[in-house]
mmCIF file of C-alpha atoms in Angstrom:
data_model
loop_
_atom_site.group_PDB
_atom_site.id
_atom_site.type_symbol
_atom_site.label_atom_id
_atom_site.label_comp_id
_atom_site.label_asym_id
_atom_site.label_seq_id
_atom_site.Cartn_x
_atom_site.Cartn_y
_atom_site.Cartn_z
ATOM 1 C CA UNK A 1 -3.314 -8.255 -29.646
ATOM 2 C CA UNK A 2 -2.187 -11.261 -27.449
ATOM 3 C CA UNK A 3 -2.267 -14.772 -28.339
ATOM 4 C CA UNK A 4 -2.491 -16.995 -25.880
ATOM 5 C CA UNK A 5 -4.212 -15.698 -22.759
ATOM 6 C CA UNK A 6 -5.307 -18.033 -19.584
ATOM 7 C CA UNK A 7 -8.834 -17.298 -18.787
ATOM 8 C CA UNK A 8 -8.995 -20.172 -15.803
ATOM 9 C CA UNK A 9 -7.726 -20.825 -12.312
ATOM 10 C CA UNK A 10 -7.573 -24.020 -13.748
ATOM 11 C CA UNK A 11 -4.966 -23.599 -16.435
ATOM 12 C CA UNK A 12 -2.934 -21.189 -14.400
ATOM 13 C CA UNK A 13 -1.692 -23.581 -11.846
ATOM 14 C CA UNK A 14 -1.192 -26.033 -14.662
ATOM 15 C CA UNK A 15 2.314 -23.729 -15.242
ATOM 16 C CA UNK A 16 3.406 -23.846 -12.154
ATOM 17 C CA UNK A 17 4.191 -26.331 -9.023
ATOM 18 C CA UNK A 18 2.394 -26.045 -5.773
ATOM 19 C CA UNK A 19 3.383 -23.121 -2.765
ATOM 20 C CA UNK A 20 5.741 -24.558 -0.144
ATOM 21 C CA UNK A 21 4.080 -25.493 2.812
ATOM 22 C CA UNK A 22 5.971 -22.290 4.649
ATOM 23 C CA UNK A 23 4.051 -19.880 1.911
ATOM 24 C CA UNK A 24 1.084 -22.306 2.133
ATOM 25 C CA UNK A 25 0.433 -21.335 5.476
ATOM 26 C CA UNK A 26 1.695 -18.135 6.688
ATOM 27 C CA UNK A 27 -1.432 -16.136 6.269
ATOM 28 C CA UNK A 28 -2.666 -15.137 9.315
ATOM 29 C CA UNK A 29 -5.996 -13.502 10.378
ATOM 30 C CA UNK A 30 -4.580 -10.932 13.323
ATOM 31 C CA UNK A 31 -2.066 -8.130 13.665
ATOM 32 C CA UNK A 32 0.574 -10.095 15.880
ATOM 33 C CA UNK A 33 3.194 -8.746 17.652
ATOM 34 C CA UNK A 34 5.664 -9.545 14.551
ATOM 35 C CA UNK A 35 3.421 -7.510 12.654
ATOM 36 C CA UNK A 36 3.140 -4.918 14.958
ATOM 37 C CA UNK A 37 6.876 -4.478 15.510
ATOM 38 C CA UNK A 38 7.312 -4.308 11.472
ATOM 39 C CA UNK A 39 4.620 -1.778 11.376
ATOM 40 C CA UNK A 40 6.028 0.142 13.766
ATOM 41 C CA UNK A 41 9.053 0.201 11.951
ATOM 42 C CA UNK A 42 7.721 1.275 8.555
ATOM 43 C CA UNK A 43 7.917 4.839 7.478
ATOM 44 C CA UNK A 44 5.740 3.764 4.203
ATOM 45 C CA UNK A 45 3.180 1.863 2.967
ATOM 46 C CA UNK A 46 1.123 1.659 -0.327
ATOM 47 C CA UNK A 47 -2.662 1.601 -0.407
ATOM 48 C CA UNK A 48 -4.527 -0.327 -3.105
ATOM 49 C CA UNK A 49 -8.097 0.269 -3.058
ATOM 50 C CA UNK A 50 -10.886 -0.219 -6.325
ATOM 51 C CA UNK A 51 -14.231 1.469 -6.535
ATOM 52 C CA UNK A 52 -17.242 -0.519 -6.657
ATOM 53 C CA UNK A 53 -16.878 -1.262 -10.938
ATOM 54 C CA UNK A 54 -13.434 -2.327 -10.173
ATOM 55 C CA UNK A 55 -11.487 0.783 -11.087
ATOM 56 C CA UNK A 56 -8.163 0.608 -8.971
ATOM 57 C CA UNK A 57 -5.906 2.840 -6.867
ATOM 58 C CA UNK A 58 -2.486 2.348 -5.828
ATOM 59 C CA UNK A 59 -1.092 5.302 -3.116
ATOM 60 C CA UNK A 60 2.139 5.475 -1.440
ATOM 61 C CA UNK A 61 1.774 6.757 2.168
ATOM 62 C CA UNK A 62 4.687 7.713 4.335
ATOM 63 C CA UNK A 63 5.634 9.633 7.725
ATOM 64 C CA UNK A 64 7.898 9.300 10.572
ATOM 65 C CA UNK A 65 8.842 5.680 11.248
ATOM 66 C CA UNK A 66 5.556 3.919 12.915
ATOM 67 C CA UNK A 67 3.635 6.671 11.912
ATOM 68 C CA UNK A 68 0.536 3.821 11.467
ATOM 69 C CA UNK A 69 -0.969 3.690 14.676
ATOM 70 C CA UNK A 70 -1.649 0.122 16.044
ATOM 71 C CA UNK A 71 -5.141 -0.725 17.970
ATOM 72 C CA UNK A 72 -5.275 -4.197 18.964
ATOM 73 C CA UNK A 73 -4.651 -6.960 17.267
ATOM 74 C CA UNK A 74 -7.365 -6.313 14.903
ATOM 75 C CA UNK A 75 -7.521 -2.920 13.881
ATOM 76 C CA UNK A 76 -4.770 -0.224 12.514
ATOM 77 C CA UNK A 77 -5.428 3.337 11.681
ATOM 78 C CA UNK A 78 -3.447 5.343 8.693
ATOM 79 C CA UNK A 79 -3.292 9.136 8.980
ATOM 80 C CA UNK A 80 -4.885 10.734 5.929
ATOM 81 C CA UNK A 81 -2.092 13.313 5.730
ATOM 82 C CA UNK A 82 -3.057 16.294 2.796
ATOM 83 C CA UNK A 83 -1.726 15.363 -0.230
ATOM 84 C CA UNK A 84 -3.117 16.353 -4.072
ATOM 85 C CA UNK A 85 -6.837 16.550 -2.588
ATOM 86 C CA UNK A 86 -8.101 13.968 -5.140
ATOM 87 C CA UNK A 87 -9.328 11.527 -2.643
ATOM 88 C CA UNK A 88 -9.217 9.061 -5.194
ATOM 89 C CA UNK A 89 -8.220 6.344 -2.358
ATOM 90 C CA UNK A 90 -10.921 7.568 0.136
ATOM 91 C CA UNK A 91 -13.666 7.501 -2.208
ATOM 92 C CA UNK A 92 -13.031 4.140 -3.600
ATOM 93 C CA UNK A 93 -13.160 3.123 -0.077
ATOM 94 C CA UNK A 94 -16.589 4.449 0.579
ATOM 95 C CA UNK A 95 -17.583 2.310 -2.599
ATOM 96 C CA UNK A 96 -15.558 -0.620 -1.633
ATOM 97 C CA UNK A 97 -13.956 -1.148 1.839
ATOM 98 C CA UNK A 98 -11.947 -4.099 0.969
ATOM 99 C CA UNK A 99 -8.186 -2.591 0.784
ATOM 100 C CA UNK A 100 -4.451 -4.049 0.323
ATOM 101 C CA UNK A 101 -1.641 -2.664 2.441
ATOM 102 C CA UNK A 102 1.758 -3.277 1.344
ATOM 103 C CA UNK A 103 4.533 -2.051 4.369
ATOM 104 C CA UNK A 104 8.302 -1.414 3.704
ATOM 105 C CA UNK A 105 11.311 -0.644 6.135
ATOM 106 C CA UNK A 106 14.216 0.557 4.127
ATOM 107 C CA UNK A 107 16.977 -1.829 3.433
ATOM 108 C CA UNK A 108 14.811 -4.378 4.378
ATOM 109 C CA UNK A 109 13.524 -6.739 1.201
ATOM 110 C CA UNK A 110 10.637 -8.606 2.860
ATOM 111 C CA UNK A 111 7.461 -6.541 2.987
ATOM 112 C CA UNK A 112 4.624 -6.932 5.213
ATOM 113 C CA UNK A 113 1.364 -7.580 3.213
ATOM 114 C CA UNK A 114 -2.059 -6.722 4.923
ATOM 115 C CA UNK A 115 -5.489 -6.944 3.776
ATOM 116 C CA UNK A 116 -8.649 -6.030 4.719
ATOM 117 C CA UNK A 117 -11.799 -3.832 5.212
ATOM 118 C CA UNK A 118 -11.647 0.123 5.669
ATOM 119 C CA UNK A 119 -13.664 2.337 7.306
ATOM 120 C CA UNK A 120 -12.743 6.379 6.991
ATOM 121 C CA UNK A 121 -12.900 7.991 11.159
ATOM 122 C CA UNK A 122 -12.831 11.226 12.193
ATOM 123 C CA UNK A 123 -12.771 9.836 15.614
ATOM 124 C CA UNK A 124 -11.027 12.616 17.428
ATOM 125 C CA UNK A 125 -8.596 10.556 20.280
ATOM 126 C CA UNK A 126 -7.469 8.495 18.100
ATOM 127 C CA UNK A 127 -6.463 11.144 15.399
ATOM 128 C CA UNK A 128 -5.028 13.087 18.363
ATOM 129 C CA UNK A 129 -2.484 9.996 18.971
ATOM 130 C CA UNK A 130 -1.287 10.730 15.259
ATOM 131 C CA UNK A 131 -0.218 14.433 15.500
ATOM 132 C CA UNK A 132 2.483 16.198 14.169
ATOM 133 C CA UNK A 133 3.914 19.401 15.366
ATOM 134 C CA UNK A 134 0.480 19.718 17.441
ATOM 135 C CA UNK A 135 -1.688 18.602 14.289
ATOM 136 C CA UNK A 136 -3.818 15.879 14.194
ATOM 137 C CA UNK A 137 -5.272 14.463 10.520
ATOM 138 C CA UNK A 138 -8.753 15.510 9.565
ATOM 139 C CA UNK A 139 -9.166 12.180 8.831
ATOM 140 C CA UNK A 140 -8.095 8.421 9.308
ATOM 141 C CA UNK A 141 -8.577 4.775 7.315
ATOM 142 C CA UNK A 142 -9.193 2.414 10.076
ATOM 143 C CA UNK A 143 -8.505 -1.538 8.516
ATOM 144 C CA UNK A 144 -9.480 -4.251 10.130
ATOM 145 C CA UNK A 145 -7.130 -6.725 9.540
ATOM 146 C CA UNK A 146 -8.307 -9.969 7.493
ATOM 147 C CA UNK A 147 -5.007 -11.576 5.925
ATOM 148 C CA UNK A 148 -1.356 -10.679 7.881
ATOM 149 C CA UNK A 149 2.061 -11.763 5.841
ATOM 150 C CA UNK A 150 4.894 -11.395 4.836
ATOM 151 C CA UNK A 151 5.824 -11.311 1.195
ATOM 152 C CA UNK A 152 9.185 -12.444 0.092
ATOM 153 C CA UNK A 153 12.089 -10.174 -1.020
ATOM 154 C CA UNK A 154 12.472 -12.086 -4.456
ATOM 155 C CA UNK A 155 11.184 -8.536 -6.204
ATOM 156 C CA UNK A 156 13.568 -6.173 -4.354
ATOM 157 C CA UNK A 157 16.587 -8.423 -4.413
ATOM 158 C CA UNK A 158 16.037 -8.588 -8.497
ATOM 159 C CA UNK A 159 15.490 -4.767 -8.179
ATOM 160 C CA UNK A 160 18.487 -3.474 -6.173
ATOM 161 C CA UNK A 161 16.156 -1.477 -4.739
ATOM 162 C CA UNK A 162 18.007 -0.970 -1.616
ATOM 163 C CA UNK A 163 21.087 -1.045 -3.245
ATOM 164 C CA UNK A 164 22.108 3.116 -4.124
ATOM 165 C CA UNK A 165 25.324 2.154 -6.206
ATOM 166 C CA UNK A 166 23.334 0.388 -8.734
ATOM 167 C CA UNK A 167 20.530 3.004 -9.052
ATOM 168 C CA UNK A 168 20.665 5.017 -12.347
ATOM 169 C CA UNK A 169 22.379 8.673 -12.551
ATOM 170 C CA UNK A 170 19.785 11.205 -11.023
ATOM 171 C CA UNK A 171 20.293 13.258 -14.817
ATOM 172 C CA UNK A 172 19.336 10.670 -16.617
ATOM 173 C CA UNK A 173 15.939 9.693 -14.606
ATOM 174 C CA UNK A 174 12.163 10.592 -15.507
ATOM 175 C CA UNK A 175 11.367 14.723 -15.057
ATOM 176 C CA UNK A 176 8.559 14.345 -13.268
ATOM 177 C CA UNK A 177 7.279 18.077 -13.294
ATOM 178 C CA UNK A 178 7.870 17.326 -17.033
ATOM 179 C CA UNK A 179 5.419 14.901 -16.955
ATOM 180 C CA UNK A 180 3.204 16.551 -14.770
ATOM 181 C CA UNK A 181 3.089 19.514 -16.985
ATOM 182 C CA UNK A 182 2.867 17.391 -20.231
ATOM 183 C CA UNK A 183 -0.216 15.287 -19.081
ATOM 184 C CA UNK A 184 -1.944 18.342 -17.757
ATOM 185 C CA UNK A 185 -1.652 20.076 -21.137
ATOM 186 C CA UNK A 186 -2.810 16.633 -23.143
ATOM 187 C CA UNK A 187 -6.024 16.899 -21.125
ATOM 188 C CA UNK A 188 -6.203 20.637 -21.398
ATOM 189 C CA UNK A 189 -6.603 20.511 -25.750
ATOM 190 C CA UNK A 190 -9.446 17.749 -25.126
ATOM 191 C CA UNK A 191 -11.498 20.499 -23.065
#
């Protein structure tokens, strides 16, 4: 199907000039007080996880602003919140801890990137600290941190992402129920 595909590290960076020193170096290893404050100012995240033969996940997670609850400098814990009850993120976890955060604060085009190593808790103060109308979660992803950055807004400024007067008319978007109901009954005939 395609043509011309690079297959080496080597030929990649051929196309294309080396980082700035700024994005060279602004990886850190800890969850800094910059990070924290972003954190606590981000009502969503995404979760990328892959199982152990590579298979990935991508999940949004979202709550009340700062709804990620903050260690130390090392470690952050996500609420596992009920949601479709796949548990596709959680058990790609158990086969592979490594995990990719991704952090956004509406209006705001920089993200705050965050990788690491997961570990599912059911450690019961800590879940306590994350309760909602007298609810803890049955369960949290603990990540200890391993890379701390942030990632330009290049994608989101392109997007207008923040921007509602250039978003499309809410008739003429994707029916997602449509969807839903469509794949559901594609996978229904091959039973």
């Amino acid at each position: 199907m395609f043509k011309h595909i690079i297959q080496n590290e080597e030929d990649l960076r051929a196309l294309h000039t080396p980082p700035s020193r700024g994005a060279a170096n602004k990886v850190i290893t800890t969850i800094d007080e910059h990070c924290q404050s972003f954190i606590a100012q981000s009502p969503m995240l995404f979760l990328a996880t892959s199982n152990s033969e590579g298979k990935c996940d991508n999940s949004p997670r979202g709550d009340h602003t700062g709804f990620v609850h903050i260690i130390d400098e090392h470690y952050l814990v996500i609420p596992e919140r009920p949601g479709n009850r796949r548990l596709d993120s959680l058990s790609n976890i158990l086969s592979n801890p490594q995990v990719g955060l991704l952090f956004i604060i509406p209006g705001l085009g920089e993200t705050l990137r965050i990788n690491g190593k997961a570990t599912i808790i059911q450690d019961k103060d800590i879940l306590d600290k994350m309760a909602i109308n007298g609810k803890a979660p049955l369960l949290g992803i603990a990540v200890k941190a391993e890379e701390c950055f942030i990632h330009c807004p290049n994608s989101f400024n392109r997007s207008s992402l923040w921007k509602p007067e250039e978003w499309e008319v809410k008739e003429n978007l994707p029916a997602p129920a449509k969807i839903i109901s469509a794949h559901i009954e594609m996978n229904t005939e091959k039973l």
